[in-house]
Coordinates of C-alpha atoms and ligand atoms in Angstrom, one line a residue:
M199 CA -0.1 0.0 0.0
T200 CA 1.2 3.5 -1.0
V201 CA -0.3 6.6 0.2
R202 CA 0.7 9.8 -1.6
L203 CA -0.5 13.1 0.0
R204 CA -0.4 16.5 -1.5
A205 CA 0.8 19.2 1.0
D206 CA -0.6 22.5 -0.2
V207 CA 1.0 25.3 1.7
P208 CA 1.1 28.9 0.5
S209 CA 4.9 28.9 -0.3
R210 CA 4.9 25.3 -2.2
A211 CA 2.9 22.3 -3.0
Y212 CA 4.7 19.0 -2.7
D213 CA 4.0 15.3 -2.1
V214 CA 4.4 13.1 0.9
V215 CA 4.9 9.4 0.0
V216 CA 4.4 6.9 2.6
T217 CA 5.0 3.2 1.9
R218 CA 7.1 0.3 2.6
G219 CA 10.3 0.0 0.5
A220 CA 10.2 3.6 -0.6
L221 CA 13.9 4.0 -0.2
D222 CA 14.5 1.8 -3.4
E223 CA 12.2 4.1 -5.4
L224 CA 13.6 7.4 -4.1
G225 CA 15.3 8.4 -7.2
A226 CA 12.4 7.4 -9.6
T227 CA 10.1 9.4 -7.2
L228 CA 12.2 12.4 -7.2
A229 CA 13.1 12.6 -10.8
P230 CA 9.8 13.8 -12.0
V231 CA 9.9 16.6 -9.3
R232 CA 13.4 17.8 -9.9
S233 CA 15.3 16.8 -13.0
P234 CA 18.4 15.1 -12.1
G235 CA 21.5 17.1 -11.2
Q236 CA 23.6 16.7 -8.0
A237 CA 22.1 15.0 -5.0
V238 CA 24.0 15.3 -1.7
V239 CA 22.8 12.8 0.9
C240 CA 23.1 13.9 4.5
C241 CA 22.8 11.4 7.4
D242 CA 24.2 10.5 10.7
A243 CA 26.6 7.7 11.6
N244 CA 23.9 5.3 12.9
V245 CA 21.7 5.6 9.8
A246 CA 24.7 5.6 7.2
P247 CA 25.6 1.9 7.5
L248 CA 21.8 0.9 7.3
Y249 CA 20.4 3.0 4.5
L250 CA 22.9 5.2 2.8
E251 CA 23.8 2.8 0.1
R252 CA 20.2 2.0 -1.0
A253 CA 19.3 5.6 -1.1
G254 CA 22.4 6.6 -3.1
A255 CA 21.8 3.6 -5.5
S256 CA 18.4 4.4 -6.2
L257 CA 19.1 8.2 -6.9
S258 CA 22.0 7.2 -9.1
A259 CA 19.8 4.8 -11.0
A260 CA 17.6 7.8 -11.8
G261 CA 20.4 9.8 -13.1
F262 CA 21.5 12.0 -10.1
A263 CA 25.0 12.6 -9.5
V264 CA 25.2 11.4 -5.8
S265 CA 27.7 12.2 -2.9
H266 CA 27.1 12.0 0.7
V267 CA 28.1 13.5 4.0
V268 CA 28.0 11.7 7.3
I269 CA 28.0 13.5 10.7
P270 CA 27.9 12.0 14.2
A271 CA 24.5 11.2 15.6
G272 CA 22.7 13.1 18.3
E273 CA 20.9 16.3 19.2
A274 CA 24.2 18.0 20.1
Q275 CA 25.1 18.1 16.3
K276 CA 22.2 20.3 15.6
N277 CA 24.2 23.5 15.7
L278 CA 25.6 26.3 13.6
D279 CA 29.1 24.7 13.4
R280 CA 27.7 21.5 11.8
A281 CA 25.5 23.7 9.5
A282 CA 28.6 25.5 8.4
E283 CA 30.5 22.3 7.8
L284 CA 27.5 21.4 5.4
Y285 CA 27.8 24.7 3.7
G286 CA 31.5 23.8 3.0
V287 CA 30.5 20.5 1.7
L288 CA 28.0 22.2 -0.6
Y289 CA 30.5 24.8 -1.6
D290 CA 33.3 22.4 -2.4
R291 CA 31.0 20.2 -4.6
G292 CA 29.7 23.1 -6.5
V293 CA 26.0 22.6 -5.5
R294 CA 23.7 25.1 -7.2
R295 CA 20.0 26.0 -6.4
R296 CA 18.6 23.4 -8.6
D297 CA 20.5 20.5 -7.0
V298 CA 19.2 18.8 -4.0
V299 CA 20.1 18.0 -0.4
V300 CA 18.5 14.7 0.8
A301 CA 18.1 14.6 4.5
L302 CA 18.1 10.9 5.3
G303 CA 17.5 10.2 9.0
G304 CA 15.7 11.3 12.1
G305 CA 14.5 14.8 12.9
V306 CA 18.0 16.0 14.0
I307 CA 19.3 15.4 10.4
G308 CA 16.0 16.7 9.1
D309 CA 16.3 20.0 10.9
L310 CA 20.0 20.4 10.4
A311 CA 20.3 19.5 6.8
G312 CA 16.9 21.2 6.1
F313 CA 18.4 24.4 7.7
A314 CA 21.5 24.2 5.6
A315 CA 19.4 23.6 2.5
A316 CA 17.2 26.5 3.3
T317 CA 20.0 29.0 3.7
Y318 CA 22.7 27.9 1.4
L319 CA 22.4 30.1 -1.8
R320 CA 19.1 31.4 -0.2
G321 CA 17.7 27.9 -0.7
V322 CA 18.6 24.7 -2.8
G323 CA 16.3 21.8 -3.3
L324 CA 15.5 19.8 -0.1
V325 CA 14.1 16.1 0.0
Q326 CA 13.1 14.8 3.4
V327 CA 13.6 11.1 3.9
P328 CA 12.6 10.5 7.6
T329 CA 13.7 7.2 9.0
T330 CA 12.4 7.6 12.6
L331 CA 8.7 7.3 13.6
L332 CA 8.8 10.8 15.0
A333 CA 10.3 12.3 11.9
Q334 CA 7.9 10.6 9.6
V335 CA 4.8 11.8 11.4
D336 CA 6.2 15.0 12.7
A337 CA 9.6 16.7 11.8
A338 CA 9.9 15.9 8.2
V339 CA 6.6 17.5 7.2
G340 CA 5.5 21.0 7.8
G341 CA 8.5 22.9 6.8
K342 CA 10.1 24.0 10.1
V343 CA 14.0 23.6 10.0
A344 CA 16.4 24.9 12.7
V345 CA 19.4 24.4 14.7
D346 CA 19.8 24.9 18.5
F347 CA 21.5 28.0 19.8
R348 CA 23.0 28.3 23.3
A349 CA 20.1 27.3 25.6
G350 CA 17.6 27.8 22.9
K351 CA 16.3 24.7 21.3
N352 CA 15.5 25.3 17.6
H353 CA 16.4 28.9 18.2
V354 CA 17.9 29.7 14.9
G355 CA 15.8 28.4 11.9
T356 CA 13.3 29.3 9.3
F357 CA 10.2 27.8 7.3
Y358 CA 11.4 26.0 4.2
Q359 CA 9.1 23.3 2.5
P360 CA 10.8 20.4 1.0
L361 CA 10.4 19.4 -2.7
L362 CA 9.3 15.8 -1.7
V363 CA 9.0 13.8 1.5
V364 CA 9.5 10.0 1.2
A365 CA 8.8 7.9 4.4
D366 CA 9.7 4.3 4.1
L367 CA 8.0 2.4 6.9
D368 CA 10.5 -0.5 6.7
T369 CA 13.2 1.7 8.2
L370 CA 11.4 1.5 11.4
H371 CA 12.6 -2.2 11.7
T372 CA 16.0 -1.0 12.9
L373 CA 14.8 1.8 15.1
P374 CA 15.7 1.3 18.8
V375 CA 12.5 0.5 20.7
R376 CA 12.7 3.7 22.9
E377 CA 12.6 5.8 19.8
L378 CA 9.5 3.9 18.6
H379 CA 7.7 4.6 21.9
S380 CA 8.8 8.2 21.5
G381 CA 7.2 8.6 18.1
A382 CA 4.2 6.7 19.4
A383 CA 3.4 9.5 21.7
E384 CA 3.2 11.8 18.8
V385 CA 1.1 9.3 17.0
A386 CA -1.3 9.3 19.9
K387 CA -1.4 13.1 19.8
Y388 CA -2.7 13.0 16.1
G389 CA -5.2 10.4 17.1
F390 CA -6.6 12.7 19.8
L391 CA -6.6 15.7 17.5
A392 CA -8.4 13.8 14.6
G393 CA -10.5 11.6 16.5
G394 CA -12.7 9.3 14.4
R395 CA -11.0 6.7 12.2
L396 CA -7.5 7.7 12.9
L397 CA -8.0 7.4 16.7
E398 CA -9.5 3.9 16.1
S399 CA -6.6 2.7 13.9
V400 CA -4.1 4.0 16.5
E401 CA -6.1 2.1 19.2
A402 CA -6.0 -1.0 17.0
L403 CA -2.2 -0.5 16.4
A404 CA -1.9 -0.2 20.2
E405 CA -3.5 -3.6 20.8
T406 CA -1.0 -5.4 18.5
A407 CA 1.8 -3.4 19.8
H408 CA 1.3 -4.8 23.2
D409 CA 2.7 -8.1 22.0
G410 CA 6.2 -7.3 22.4
E411 CA 9.0 -5.6 20.4
S412 CA 8.6 -7.0 17.0
A413 CA 4.9 -6.6 17.1
L414 CA 5.4 -3.0 18.0
R415 CA 7.6 -2.5 14.9
R416 CA 5.2 -4.0 12.6
A417 CA 2.2 -2.1 14.1
F418 CA 2.9 1.2 12.5
T419 CA 1.1 0.8 9.2
V420 CA 1.1 3.0 6.2
E421 CA -2.6 3.9 7.2
V422 CA -1.6 5.2 10.5
V423 CA 1.5 7.1 9.5
A424 CA -0.2 8.6 6.5
G425 CA -3.1 9.6 8.8
C426 CA -0.9 11.5 11.0
V427 CA 0.9 13.3 8.2
R428 CA -2.6 14.1 6.7
E429 CA -3.5 15.6 10.1
K430 CA -0.3 17.6 10.4
L431 CA -0.7 18.9 6.8
A432 CA -4.1 19.9 7.4
V433 CA -3.0 22.2 10.4
V434 CA 0.1 23.6 8.5
A435 CA -1.9 24.5 5.4
R436 CA -4.0 26.9 7.6
D437 CA -0.9 28.3 9.4
E438 CA 2.3 27.8 7.4
R439 CA 4.3 30.2 9.3
E440 CA 2.8 30.1 12.8
E441 CA 1.1 33.4 12.3
T442 CA -2.7 32.4 12.5
G443 CA -2.5 30.5 15.7
A444 CA -3.9 27.3 14.1
R445 CA -0.6 25.5 14.2
A446 CA -0.8 25.8 18.1
A447 CA -3.1 22.7 17.9
L448 CA 0.1 20.5 17.4
N449 CA 1.2 21.5 20.9
L450 CA -1.4 19.2 22.5
G451 CA 0.3 17.5 25.4
H452 CA 3.4 19.8 25.0
T453 CA 3.0 22.4 27.7
I454 CA 3.5 19.8 30.5
A455 CA 5.8 17.9 28.5
H456 CA 8.3 20.6 28.1
A457 CA 8.0 21.4 31.8
V458 CA 8.8 17.8 32.6
E459 CA 11.7 17.7 30.3
A460 CA 13.0 21.0 31.9
A461 CA 12.4 19.9 35.5
T462 CA 14.3 16.6 34.9
D463 CA 17.3 18.6 33.0
F464 CA 16.3 17.0 29.6
E465 CA 18.0 13.8 30.6
R466 CA 15.6 11.5 32.1
Y467 CA 12.9 11.4 29.3
A468 CA 13.0 11.2 25.6
H469 CA 10.8 13.8 24.2
G470 CA 7.9 11.3 23.2
E471 CA 7.9 10.0 26.8
A472 CA 7.4 13.4 28.0
V473 CA 4.7 14.1 25.6
G474 CA 3.0 10.9 26.8
I475 CA 2.9 12.4 30.2
G476 CA 1.9 15.7 29.0
L477 CA -1.0 14.1 26.9
R478 CA -2.2 12.6 30.3
A479 CA -2.3 16.0 31.8
A480 CA -4.1 17.6 28.7
L481 CA -6.8 14.8 29.0
R482 CA -7.5 15.5 32.7
L483 CA -7.4 19.3 32.2
S484 CA -9.8 18.9 29.2
E485 CA -12.2 17.0 31.4
R486 CA -12.1 19.8 34.0
L487 CA -12.1 22.7 31.7
C488 CA -13.6 21.8 28.2
G489 CA -16.1 19.0 29.1
L490 CA -14.2 16.1 27.7
S491 CA -16.1 13.2 29.1
E492 CA -14.9 10.8 31.8
A493 CA -15.3 8.0 29.4
E494 CA -13.0 9.8 26.7
V495 CA -10.5 10.5 29.5
A496 CA -10.4 6.9 30.4
R497 CA -10.1 5.8 26.7
G498 CA -7.1 8.3 26.1
L499 CA -5.3 7.1 29.2
A500 CA -5.8 3.4 28.1
L501 CA -4.3 4.1 24.9
L502 CA -1.2 5.7 26.4
D503 CA -0.8 2.7 28.7
R504 CA -1.0 0.3 25.9
L505 CA 1.5 2.3 23.9
G506 CA 3.8 1.7 26.9
L507 CA 4.1 5.4 27.7
P508 CA 5.0 6.3 31.2
S509 CA 2.1 6.8 33.6
G510 CA 3.7 9.7 35.5
F511 CA 7.0 11.4 36.1
R512 CA 9.8 10.7 38.5
G513 CA 13.0 12.5 39.1
A514 CA 11.5 15.9 39.8
T515 CA 9.0 17.3 42.4
A516 CA 5.6 18.3 41.4
A517 CA 6.5 21.8 42.4
A518 CA 9.4 21.9 40.1
V519 CA 7.2 20.9 37.2
V520 CA 4.6 23.4 38.1
A521 CA 7.3 26.1 38.2
A522 CA 8.6 25.1 34.8
T523 CA 5.2 25.2 33.5
A524 CA 4.8 28.8 34.7
R525 CA 8.1 29.6 32.9
D526 CA 6.7 28.2 29.6
K527 CA 6.7 30.9 26.8
K528 CA 3.0 30.5 26.5
A529 CA 2.4 31.5 30.2
G530 CA 0.4 34.8 30.3
A531 CA -0.7 37.0 33.2
E532 CA -4.0 35.0 33.7
G533 CA -2.3 31.6 33.8
T534 CA -0.7 29.1 31.4
E535 CA -2.3 28.6 28.1
F536 CA -3.0 25.0 26.9
V537 CA -4.3 23.2 23.9
L538 CA -7.3 21.1 25.1
L539 CA -10.0 18.9 23.8
E540 CA -13.8 19.4 23.8
R541 CA -13.9 15.8 22.6
F542 CA -11.6 13.8 20.3
G543 CA -11.3 15.5 17.0
R544 CA -12.3 18.9 18.4
P545 CA -9.2 20.7 20.0
R546 CA -9.7 24.0 21.7
L547 CA -6.8 26.5 21.5
R548 CA -5.5 28.8 24.0
V549 CA -7.4 27.6 27.2
Q550 CA -6.3 29.4 30.3
A551 CA -5.8 26.9 33.2
P552 CA -5.8 28.2 36.7
A553 CA -2.6 27.7 38.7
S554 CA -4.4 25.5 41.4
L555 CA -5.7 23.1 38.8
I556 CA -2.3 22.8 37.1
E557 CA -0.8 22.0 40.6
E558 CA -3.6 19.4 41.1
V559 CA -3.0 17.5 37.8
V560 CA 0.8 17.7 37.9
T561 CA 0.5 16.2 41.6
W562 CA -1.6 13.5 40.3
L563 CA 1.1 12.6 37.6
S564 CA 3.8 12.7 40.1
A565 CA 2.1 10.1 42.3
A566 CA 1.5 7.9 39.4
Ligands
LIG593 N1 10.9 20.5 12.3 C1 9.9 20.0 13.0 O1 8.8 20.4 12.9 C2 10.2 19.1 14.2 C3 9.2 18.4 14.9 C4 9.4 17.6 15.9 C5 10.7 17.3 16.2 N2 11.8 18.0 15.6 C6 13.1 17.7 16.0 O2 13.4 16.4 15.7 C7 14.6 16.0 16.6 C8 14.2 14.6 17.1 O3 14.0 13.7 16.0 P1 14.3 12.2 16.3 O4 13.5 11.7 17.4 O5 14.1 11.5 15.0 O6 15.7 12.1 16.7 P2 17.2 11.8 16.0 O7 17.2 12.2 14.6 O8 18.3 12.0 16.9 O9 17.0 10.1 15.8 C9 16.9 9.3 17.0 C10 18.1 8.2 16.9 O10 17.7 7.2 16.1 C11 18.8 6.9 15.1 N3 18.1 6.4 13.9 C12 17.4 7.2 13.0 N4 16.7 6.4 12.2 C13 17.1 5.2 12.4 C14 16.7 3.9 11.9 N5 15.8 3.8 11.0 N6 17.3 2.8 12.5 C15 18.0 2.9 13.5 N7 18.4 4.0 14.1 C16 17.9 5.1 13.5 C17 19.5 8.3 15.0 O11 20.9 8.1 14.5 C18 19.5 8.8 16.5 O12 20.5 8.1 17.2 C19 14.7 17.1 17.6 O13 16.0 17.7 17.3 C20 13.5 17.9 17.3 O14 13.7 19.3 17.6 C21 11.5 18.8 14.5
LIG594 ZN1 6.7 16.7 20.1

């Protein structure tokens, strides 16, 4: 099964192809979009031995002049020095605007190589080939590219839409299980935001995922990944550059998640694990402030349980998490703003939550 989605944002229209085995079709999929010139494949040291050769062979076969650059893995590489190193590679190889940078890897490579592609010569072609679940459902679509700067995560960046996104679900077979869980939290987020069929297929997935690691790997179907992408694209189409506010819906679960990450020094929890905790908070707050029913809360919590996401946080006091929530950039004079749910499929943006309620919910999660 192949799903080909059309992203239609003001600055560009492009396709997102989701299928199994897509890596071998990469060149053939790209050639009609950008006639073959140079293709510089960027990936990290974990992904290179796994997928670089196949991606390169497929691009070569379609007529691209392929070269590659491999950088060490990890968030710490997402910085201006590495971006400058990529500029150097593009310069030395004589890359021009009509050539393409292929970001083959997780969100770190997508953001870093995407940032370099967006800024080199004021923008060369960019192809996103996400190989983590998080990147497939989130980072590779939507056109945000950035590097970290000092204490600021994603502090220097821009909006830059790719020419094409190719997500090969088979690459998830080699993904460490913790990364799968981490991506699963974002998948649950899209399920809650979309409701309906997507939520049902995420629940079905969670049932099979429960049967151990290899079941979890196989559980992420083209239908589910493409459904998440469709949901993200619908939001991004309404707010490409984060101006109308619609894009804020994607922050469901993220206010408390960021606070948990900050209060635990960004060490204890993978982002997605923190999102799992933040989604629990969002469900509870939605019940109290937006009329989400007790049955829906229970349904949401059960889904997060089945996906193997943490039931609460450790390693920080409730008070520390509450304080970090108040420091969040979306905290206003009235209280902290949340994205909550009136019901599944119906988010409500910019809901003010009183401090006492935040404290109650955070305390509930710290006891869990
Ligand atoms: N631009 C956006 O809209 C957006 C959205 C969400 C997240 N992000 C960014 O994404 C980044 C996180 O992305 P991530 O979770 O993909 O992290 P990542 O890129 O670090 O990948 C996680 C780990 O998995 C390895 N890996 C990748 N694919 C693999 C595969 N198929 N098999 C085996 N190992 C593999 C990587 O080498 C890395 O060690 C953060 O920097 C975050 O800011 C960006
Ligand atoms: Zn997230």
